[in-house]
Tab-separated table of C-alpha atoms in Angstrom:
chain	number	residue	atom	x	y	z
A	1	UNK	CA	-13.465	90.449	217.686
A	2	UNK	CA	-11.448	88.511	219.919
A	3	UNK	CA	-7.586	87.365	220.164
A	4	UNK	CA	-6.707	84.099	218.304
A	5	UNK	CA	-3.338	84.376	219.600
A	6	UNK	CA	-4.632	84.529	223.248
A	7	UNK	CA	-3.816	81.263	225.349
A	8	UNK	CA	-6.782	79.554	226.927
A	9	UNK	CA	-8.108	76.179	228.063
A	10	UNK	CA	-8.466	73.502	225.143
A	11	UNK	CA	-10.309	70.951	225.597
A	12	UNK	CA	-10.353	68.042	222.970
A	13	UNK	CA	-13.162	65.435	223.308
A	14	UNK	CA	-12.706	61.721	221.530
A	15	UNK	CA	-14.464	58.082	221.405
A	16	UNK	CA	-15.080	57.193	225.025
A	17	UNK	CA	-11.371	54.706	225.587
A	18	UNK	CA	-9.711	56.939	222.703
A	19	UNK	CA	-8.156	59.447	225.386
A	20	UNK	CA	-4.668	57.567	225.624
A	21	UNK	CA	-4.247	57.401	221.579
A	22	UNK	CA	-5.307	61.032	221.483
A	23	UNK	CA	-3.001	61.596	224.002
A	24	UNK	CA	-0.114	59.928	222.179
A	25	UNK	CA	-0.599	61.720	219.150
A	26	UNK	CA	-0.921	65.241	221.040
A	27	UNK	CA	2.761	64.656	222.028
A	28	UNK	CA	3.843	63.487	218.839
A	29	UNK	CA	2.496	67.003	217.808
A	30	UNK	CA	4.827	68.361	220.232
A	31	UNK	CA	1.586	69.386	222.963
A	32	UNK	CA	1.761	69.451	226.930
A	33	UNK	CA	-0.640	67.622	228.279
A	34	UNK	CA	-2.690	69.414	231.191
A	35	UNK	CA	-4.920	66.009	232.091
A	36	UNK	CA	-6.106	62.691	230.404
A	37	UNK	CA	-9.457	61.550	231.056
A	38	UNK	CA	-12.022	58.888	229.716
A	39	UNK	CA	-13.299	61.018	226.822
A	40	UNK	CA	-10.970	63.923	226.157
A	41	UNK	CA	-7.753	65.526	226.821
A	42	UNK	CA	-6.900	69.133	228.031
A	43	UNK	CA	-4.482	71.576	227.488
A	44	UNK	CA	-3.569	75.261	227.300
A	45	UNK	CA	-3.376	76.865	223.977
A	46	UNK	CA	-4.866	79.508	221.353
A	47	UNK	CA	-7.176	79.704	218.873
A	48	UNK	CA	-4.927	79.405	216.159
A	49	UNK	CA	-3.817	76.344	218.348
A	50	UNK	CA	-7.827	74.737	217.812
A	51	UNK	CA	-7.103	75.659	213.668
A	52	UNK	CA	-3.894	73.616	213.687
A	53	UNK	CA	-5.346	70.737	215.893
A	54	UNK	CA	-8.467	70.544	213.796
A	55	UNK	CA	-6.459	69.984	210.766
A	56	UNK	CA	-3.901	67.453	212.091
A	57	UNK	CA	-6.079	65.064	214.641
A	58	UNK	CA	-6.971	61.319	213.450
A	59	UNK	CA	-8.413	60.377	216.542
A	60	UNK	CA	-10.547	63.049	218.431
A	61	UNK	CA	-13.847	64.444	218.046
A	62	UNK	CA	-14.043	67.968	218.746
A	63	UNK	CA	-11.886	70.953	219.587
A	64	UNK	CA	-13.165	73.146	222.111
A	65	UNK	CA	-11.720	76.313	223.378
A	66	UNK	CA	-13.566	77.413	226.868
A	67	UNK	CA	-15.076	81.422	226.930
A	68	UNK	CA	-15.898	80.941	230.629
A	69	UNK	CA	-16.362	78.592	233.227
A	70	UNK	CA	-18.335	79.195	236.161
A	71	UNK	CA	-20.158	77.842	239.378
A	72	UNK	CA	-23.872	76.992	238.599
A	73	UNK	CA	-26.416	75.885	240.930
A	74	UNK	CA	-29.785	76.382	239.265
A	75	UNK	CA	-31.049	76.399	235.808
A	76	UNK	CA	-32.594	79.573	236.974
A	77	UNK	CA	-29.362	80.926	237.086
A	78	UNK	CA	-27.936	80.311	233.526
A	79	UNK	CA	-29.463	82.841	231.581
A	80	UNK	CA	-28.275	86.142	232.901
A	81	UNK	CA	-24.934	84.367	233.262
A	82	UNK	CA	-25.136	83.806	229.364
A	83	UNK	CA	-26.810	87.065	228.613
A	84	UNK	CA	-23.826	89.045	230.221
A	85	UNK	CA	-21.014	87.041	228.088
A	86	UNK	CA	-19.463	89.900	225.163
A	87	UNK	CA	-21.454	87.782	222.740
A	88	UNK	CA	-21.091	90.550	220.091
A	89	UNK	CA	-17.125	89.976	219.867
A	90	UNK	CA	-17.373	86.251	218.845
A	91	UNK	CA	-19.931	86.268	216.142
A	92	UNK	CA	-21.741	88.851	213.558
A	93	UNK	CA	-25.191	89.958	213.915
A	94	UNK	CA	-26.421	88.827	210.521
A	95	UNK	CA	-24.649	85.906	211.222
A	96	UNK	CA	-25.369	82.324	212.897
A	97	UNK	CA	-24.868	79.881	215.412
A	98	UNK	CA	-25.673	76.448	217.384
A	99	UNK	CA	-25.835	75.087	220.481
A	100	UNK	CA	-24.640	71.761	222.017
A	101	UNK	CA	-25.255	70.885	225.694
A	102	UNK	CA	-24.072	68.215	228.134
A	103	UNK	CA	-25.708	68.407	231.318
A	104	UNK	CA	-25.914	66.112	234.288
A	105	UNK	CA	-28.120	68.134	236.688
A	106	UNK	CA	-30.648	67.416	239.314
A	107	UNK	CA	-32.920	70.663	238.059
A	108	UNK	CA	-32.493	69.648	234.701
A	109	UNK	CA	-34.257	66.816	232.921
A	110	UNK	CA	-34.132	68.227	229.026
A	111	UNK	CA	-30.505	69.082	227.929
A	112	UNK	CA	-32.889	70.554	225.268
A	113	UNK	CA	-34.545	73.196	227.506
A	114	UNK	CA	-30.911	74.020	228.296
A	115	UNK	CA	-30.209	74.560	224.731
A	116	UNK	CA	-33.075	76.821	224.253
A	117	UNK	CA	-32.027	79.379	227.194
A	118	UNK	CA	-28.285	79.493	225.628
A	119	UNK	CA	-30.126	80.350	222.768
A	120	UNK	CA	-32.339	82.643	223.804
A	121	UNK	CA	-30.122	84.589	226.662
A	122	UNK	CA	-27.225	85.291	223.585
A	123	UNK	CA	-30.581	86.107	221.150
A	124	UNK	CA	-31.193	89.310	223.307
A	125	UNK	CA	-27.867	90.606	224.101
A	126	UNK	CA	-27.831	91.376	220.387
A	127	UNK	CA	-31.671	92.478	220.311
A	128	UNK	CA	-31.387	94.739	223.489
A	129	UNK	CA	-27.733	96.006	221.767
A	130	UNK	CA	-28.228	96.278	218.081
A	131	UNK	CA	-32.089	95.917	217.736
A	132	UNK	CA	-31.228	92.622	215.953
A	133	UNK	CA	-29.693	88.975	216.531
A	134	UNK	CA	-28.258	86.204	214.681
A	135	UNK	CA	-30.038	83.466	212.969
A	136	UNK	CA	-30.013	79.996	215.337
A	137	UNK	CA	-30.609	76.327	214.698
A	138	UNK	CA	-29.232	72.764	215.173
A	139	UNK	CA	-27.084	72.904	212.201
A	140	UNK	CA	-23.206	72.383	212.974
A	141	UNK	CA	-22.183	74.588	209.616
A	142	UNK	CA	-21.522	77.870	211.170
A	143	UNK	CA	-20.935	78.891	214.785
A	144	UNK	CA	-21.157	76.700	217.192
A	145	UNK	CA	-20.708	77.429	221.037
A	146	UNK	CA	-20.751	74.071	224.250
A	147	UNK	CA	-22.037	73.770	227.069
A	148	UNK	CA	-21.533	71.468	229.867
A	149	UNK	CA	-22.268	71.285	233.470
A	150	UNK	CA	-21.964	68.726	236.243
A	151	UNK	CA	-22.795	69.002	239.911
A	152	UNK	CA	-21.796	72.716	241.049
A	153	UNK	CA	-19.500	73.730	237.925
A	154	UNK	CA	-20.104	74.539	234.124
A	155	UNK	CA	-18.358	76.187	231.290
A	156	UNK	CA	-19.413	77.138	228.169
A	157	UNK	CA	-16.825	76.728	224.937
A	158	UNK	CA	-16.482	77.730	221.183
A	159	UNK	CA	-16.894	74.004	219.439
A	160	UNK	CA	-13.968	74.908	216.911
A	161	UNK	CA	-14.526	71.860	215.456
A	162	UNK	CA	-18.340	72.101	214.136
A	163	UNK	CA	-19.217	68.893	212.326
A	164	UNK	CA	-16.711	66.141	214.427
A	165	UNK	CA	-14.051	64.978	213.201
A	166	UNK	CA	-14.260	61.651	213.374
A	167	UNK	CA	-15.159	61.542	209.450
A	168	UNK	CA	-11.941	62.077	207.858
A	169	UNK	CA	-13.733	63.155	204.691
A	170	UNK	CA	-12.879	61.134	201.984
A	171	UNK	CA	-14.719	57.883	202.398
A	172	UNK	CA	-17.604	58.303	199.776
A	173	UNK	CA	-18.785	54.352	200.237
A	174	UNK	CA	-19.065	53.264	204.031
A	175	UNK	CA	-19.514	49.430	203.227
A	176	UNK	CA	-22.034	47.263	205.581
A	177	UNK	CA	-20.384	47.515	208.662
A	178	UNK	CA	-17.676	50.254	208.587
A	179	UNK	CA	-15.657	51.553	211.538
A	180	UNK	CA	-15.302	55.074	211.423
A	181	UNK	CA	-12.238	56.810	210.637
A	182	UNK	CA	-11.154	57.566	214.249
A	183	UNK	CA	-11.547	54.690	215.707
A	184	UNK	CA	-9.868	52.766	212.951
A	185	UNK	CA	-6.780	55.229	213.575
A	186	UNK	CA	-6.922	54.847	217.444
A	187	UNK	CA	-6.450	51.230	216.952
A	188	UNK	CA	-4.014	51.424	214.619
A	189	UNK	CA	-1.823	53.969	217.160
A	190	UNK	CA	-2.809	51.309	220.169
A	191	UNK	CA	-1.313	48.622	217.683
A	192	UNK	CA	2.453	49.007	218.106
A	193	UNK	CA	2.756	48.906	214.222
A	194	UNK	CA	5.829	50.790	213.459
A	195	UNK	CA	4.734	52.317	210.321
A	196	UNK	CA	7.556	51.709	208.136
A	197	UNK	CA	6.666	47.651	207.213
A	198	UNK	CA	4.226	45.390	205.250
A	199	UNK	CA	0.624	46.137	206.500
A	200	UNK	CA	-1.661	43.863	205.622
A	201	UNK	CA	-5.536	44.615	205.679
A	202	UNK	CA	-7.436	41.317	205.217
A	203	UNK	CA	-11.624	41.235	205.321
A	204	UNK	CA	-11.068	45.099	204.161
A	205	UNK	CA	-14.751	45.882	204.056
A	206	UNK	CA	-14.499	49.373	202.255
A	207	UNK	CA	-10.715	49.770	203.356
A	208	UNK	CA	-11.308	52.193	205.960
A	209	UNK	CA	-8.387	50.740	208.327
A	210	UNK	CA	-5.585	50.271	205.377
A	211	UNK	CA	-6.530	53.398	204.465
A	212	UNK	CA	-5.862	54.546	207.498
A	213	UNK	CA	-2.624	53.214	207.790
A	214	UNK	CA	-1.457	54.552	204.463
A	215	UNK	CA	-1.989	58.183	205.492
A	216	UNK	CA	0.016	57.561	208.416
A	217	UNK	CA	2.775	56.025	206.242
A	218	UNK	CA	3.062	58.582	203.994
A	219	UNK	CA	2.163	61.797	206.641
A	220	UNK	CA	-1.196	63.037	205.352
A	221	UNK	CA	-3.338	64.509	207.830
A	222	UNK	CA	-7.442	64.705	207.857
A	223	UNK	CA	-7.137	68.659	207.089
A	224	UNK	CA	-6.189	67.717	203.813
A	225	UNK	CA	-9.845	66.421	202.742
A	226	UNK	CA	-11.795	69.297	204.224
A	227	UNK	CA	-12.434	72.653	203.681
A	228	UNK	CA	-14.952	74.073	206.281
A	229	UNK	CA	-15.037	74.347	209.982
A	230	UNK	CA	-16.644	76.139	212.935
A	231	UNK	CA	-13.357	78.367	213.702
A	232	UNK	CA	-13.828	79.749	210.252
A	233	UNK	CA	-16.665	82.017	211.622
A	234	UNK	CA	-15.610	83.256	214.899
A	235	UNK	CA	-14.998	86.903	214.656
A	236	UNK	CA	-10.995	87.253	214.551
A	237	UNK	CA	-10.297	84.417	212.090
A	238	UNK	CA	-7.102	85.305	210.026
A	239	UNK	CA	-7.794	82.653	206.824
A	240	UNK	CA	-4.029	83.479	206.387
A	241	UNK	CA	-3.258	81.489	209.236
A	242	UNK	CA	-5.340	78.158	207.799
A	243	UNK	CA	-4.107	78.410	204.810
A	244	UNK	CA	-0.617	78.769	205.650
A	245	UNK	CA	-1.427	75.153	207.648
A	246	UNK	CA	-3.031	73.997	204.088
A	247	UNK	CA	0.037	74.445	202.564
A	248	UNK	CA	2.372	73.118	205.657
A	249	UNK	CA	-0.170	69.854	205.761
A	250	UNK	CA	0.556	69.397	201.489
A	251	UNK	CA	4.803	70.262	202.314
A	252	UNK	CA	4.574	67.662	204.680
A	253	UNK	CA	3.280	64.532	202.796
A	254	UNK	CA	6.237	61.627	202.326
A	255	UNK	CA	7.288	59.696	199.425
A	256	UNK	CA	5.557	56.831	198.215
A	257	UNK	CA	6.267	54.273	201.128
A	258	UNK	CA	8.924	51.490	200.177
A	259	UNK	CA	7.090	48.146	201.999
A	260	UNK	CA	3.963	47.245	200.730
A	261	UNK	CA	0.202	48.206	201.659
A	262	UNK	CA	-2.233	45.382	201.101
A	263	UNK	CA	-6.198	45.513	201.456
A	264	UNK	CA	-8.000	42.155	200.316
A	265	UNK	CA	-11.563	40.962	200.757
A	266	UNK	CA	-13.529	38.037	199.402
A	267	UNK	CA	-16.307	40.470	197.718
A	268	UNK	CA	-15.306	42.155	194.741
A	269	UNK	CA	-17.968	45.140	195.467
A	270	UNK	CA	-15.725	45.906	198.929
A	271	UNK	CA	-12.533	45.530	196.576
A	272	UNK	CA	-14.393	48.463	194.370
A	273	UNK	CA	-15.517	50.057	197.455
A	274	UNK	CA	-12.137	50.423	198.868
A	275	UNK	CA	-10.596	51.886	195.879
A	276	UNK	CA	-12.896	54.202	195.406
A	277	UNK	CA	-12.233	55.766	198.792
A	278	UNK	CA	-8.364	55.347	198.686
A	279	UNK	CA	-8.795	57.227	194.949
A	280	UNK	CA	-10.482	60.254	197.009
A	281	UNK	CA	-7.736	60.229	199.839
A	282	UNK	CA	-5.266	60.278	196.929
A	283	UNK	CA	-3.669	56.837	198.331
A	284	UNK	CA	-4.744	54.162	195.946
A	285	UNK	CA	-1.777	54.153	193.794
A	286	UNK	CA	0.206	52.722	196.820
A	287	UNK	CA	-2.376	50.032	198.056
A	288	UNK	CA	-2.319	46.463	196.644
A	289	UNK	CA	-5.422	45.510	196.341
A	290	UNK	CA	-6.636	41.549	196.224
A	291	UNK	CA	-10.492	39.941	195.533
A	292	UNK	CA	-9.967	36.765	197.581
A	293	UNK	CA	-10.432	34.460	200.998
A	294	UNK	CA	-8.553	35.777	203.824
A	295	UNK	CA	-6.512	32.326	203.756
A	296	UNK	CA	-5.035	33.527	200.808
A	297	UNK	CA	-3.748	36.725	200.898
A	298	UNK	CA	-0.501	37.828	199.711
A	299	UNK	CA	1.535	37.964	203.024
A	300	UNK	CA	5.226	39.955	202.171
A	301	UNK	CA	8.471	38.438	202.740
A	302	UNK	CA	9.497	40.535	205.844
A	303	UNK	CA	11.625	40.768	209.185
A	304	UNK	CA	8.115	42.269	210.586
A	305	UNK	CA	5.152	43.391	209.675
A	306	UNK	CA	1.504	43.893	210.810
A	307	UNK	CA	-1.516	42.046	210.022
A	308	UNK	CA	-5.239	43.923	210.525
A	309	UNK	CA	-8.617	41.741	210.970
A	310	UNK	CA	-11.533	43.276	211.544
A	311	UNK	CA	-14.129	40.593	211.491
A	312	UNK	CA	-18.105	40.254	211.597
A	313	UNK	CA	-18.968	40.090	215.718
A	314	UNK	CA	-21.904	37.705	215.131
A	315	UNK	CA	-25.011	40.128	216.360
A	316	UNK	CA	-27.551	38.543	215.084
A	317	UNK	CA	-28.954	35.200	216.631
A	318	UNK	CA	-27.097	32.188	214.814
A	319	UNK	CA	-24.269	34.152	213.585
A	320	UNK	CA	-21.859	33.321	216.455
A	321	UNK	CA	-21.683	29.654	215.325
A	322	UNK	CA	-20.875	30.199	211.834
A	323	UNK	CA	-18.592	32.284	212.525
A	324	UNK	CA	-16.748	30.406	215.760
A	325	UNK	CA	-14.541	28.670	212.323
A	326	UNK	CA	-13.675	31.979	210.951
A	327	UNK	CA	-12.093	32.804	214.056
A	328	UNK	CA	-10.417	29.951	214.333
A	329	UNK	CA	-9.339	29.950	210.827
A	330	UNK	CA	-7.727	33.301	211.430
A	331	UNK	CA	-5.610	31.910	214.015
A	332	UNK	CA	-4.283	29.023	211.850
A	333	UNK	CA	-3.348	31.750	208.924
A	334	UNK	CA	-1.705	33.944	211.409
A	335	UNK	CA	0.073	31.093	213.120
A	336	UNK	CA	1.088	29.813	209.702
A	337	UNK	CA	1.471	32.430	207.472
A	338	UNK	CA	2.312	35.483	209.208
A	339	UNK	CA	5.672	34.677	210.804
A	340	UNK	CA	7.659	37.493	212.109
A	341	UNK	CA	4.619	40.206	212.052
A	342	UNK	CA	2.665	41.384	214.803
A	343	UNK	CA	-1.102	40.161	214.452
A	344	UNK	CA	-4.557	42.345	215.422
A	345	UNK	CA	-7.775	41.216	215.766
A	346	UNK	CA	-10.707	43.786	216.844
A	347	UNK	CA	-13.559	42.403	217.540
A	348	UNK	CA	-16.956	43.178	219.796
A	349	UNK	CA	-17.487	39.462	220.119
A	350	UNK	CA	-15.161	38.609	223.001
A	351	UNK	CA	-16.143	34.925	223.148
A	352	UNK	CA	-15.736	34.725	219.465
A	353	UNK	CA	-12.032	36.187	220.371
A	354	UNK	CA	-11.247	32.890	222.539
A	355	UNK	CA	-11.822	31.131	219.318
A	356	UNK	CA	-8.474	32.621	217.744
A	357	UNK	CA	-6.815	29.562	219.697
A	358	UNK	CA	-3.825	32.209	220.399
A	359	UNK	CA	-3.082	33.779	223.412
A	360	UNK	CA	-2.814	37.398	223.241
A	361	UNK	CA	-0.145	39.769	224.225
A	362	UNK	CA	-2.565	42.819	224.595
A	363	UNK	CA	-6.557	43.083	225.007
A	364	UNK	CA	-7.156	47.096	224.275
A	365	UNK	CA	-10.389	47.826	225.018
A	366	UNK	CA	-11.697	49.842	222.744
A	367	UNK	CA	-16.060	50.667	221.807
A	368	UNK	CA	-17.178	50.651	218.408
A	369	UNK	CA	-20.517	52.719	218.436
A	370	UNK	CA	-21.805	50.977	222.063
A	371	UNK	CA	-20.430	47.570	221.359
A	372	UNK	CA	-18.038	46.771	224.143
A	373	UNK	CA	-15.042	45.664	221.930
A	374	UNK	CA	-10.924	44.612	221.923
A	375	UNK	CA	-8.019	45.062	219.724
A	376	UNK	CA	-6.129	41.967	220.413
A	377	UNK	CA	-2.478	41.566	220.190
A	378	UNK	CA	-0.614	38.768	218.709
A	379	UNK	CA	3.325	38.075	218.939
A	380	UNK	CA	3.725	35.805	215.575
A	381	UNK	CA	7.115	34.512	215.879
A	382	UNK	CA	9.365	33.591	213.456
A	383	UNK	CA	9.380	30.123	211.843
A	384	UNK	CA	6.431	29.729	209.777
A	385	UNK	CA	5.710	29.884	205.772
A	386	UNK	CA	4.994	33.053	204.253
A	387	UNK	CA	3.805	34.142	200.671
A	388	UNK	CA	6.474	36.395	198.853
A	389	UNK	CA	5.001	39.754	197.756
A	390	UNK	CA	3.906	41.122	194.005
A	391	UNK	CA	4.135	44.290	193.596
A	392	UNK	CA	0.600	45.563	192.184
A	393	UNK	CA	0.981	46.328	188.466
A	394	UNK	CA	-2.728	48.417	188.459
A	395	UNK	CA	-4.702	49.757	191.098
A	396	UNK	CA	-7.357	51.410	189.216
């Protein structure tokens, strides 16, 4: 059994160009930052640290908390390095685990292979000490341990985290093209959208992004929509601890935000779509939904305010024409109708981007999957017509 109260290296992994939004919400969460790099962030804390991190995170991955770290020159060399670790006081006999590796190596060309001898070295410390070992597999469900190793160095970690957490857990209906939940809450920390004034979600797809910004409005965490993780069977686990945090994550949820939420889309099976997934994430009572264009969304009265595209990147051969006038079209509603707010386009179709016809104040670069892609950043100053808002009398 080991010490969840024990300090230790964390390391918290995140969409490659998600580090600095991780980052930002780290020290909102009242962390010191040990280092900032492309694809994760490190720190010192405990176990019970990982539990509370897992819970509260929108935009990382994983949570890893390192056993050992160690110089490695071989692949030779791993296994009795492995086989020596005190396997026995992180997991049960009768119980299970995984392996995950990421290894850049001249004497390795499988990172499977190097899964395999993990396996295998941590297999017979429990054979050659109990006369029996824990079931393995690729399944993320129970225990699962990380690996990594580049040039001379490598360290091995309890993944904390098991499946990632970039699935916030209560979008049942993904739509055609969704962004997943991290990345739509990276780009909504990168957007400088105060969140406490109008949002407004045109092109919604299934509503991942305004659903997004609704759970930051109104301070609900991802911990809130799940119930099993990899910390929960690492010998040492107090579940008093987690569900003390269940209770501090339900304590902490805010009134019903006073400015309005709006999600719209031309297709009335996205409209459907969306609700459906705010309904699980218990937020659809304070989203105004609309079926229609983009052009005519309901655009509140307001001092400020942001606006949220997300639109189609063209992929396909042919697209990028037809869609050249929706870009442009965005930049005339914006221009027009969003006076006062701050306007964000993200896009993977940078040409299509030059189409907007405004000039941005911010490019974030940000990738969606391995598409190369930017939130753009729009000043919309004051001066231009607006739509009053209605509040929504049903969003069932």
């Amino acid at each position: 059994m080991i010490d969840f109260t024990k300090e230790g290296k964390i390391v918290i992994t995140c969409y490659d160009r998600n580090a600095p939004f991780l980052e930002a919400e780290l020290q909102a969460l009242n962390f010191k930052i040990d280092g900032v790099f492309r694809t994760h962030v490190a720190l010192r804390g405990s176990l019970n640290d990982c539990i509370f991190l897992n819970m509260h995170l929108r935009t990382a991955s994983h949570v890893l908390y390192e056993i050992h770290s160690f110089p490695l020159d071989h692949i030779k060399d791993l296994y009795k390095v492995i086989n020596e670790l005190p396997w026995e006081e992180y997991i049960e006999t009768d119980g299970y685990f995984s392996v995950i590796s990421n290894v850049k190596h001249e004497t390795v060309d499988n990172p499977l292979f190097v899964n395999v001898k993990i396996k295998d070295a941590i297999a017979d410390r429990f054979r050659d000490k109990f006369g029996e070992r824990p079931d393995s597999g690729s399944n993320l469900d129970e225990a699962v341990f990380q690996f990594f190793w580049k040039g001379d160095q490598a360290s091995i970690y309890i993944n904390t985290s098991g499946d990632t957490l970039i699935k916030h857990g209560y979008r049942k209906i993904p739509g055609s093209a969704p962004m997943m939940e991290s990345l739509a809450a990276a780009s909504l920390v990168a957007s400088g959208w105060d969140q406490n004034s109008p949002f407004v979600n045109p092109m919604c797809g299934s509503g991942t992004v305004a659903i997004e910004a609704t759970l930051m409005a109104t301070n609900r965490f991802p911990g809130l929509f799940r119930d099993d993780y990899a910390f929960m069977y690492i010998n040492g686990y107090d579940a008093g601890v987690y569900y003390g945090l269940k209770k501090d994550l339900e304590e902490k949820i805010k009134p019903s935000p006073d400015f309005p939420i709006i999600a719209s889309d031309i297709s009335e099976r996205a409209i459907n779509a969306s609700k459906a997934n705010a309904r699980e994430a218990g937020v659809a009572e304070y989203i105004q939904f609309e079926v229609c264009d983009f052009r005519e969304a309901t655009i509140p009265e307001a001092d400020k305010g942001a606006v949220f595209f997300n639109p189609e990147y063209g992929e396909r051969l042919g697209e990028e024409e037809e869609l050249e006038l929706t870009y442009r079209e965005i930049g005339d509603f914006m221009k027009k109708s969003c006076s006062g707010y701050i306007g964000l386009v993200f896009t993977g179709n940078l040409d299509l981007g030059k189409r907007i016809g405004l000039k941005p104040k911010r490019r974030i670069p940000f990738y969606n999957g391995t598409i190369d892609c930017r939130l753009l950043v729009f000043e919309l100053y004051k001066g231009s017509k607006t739509v009053s808002y209605k509040k929504p009398e049903n969003n069932s």
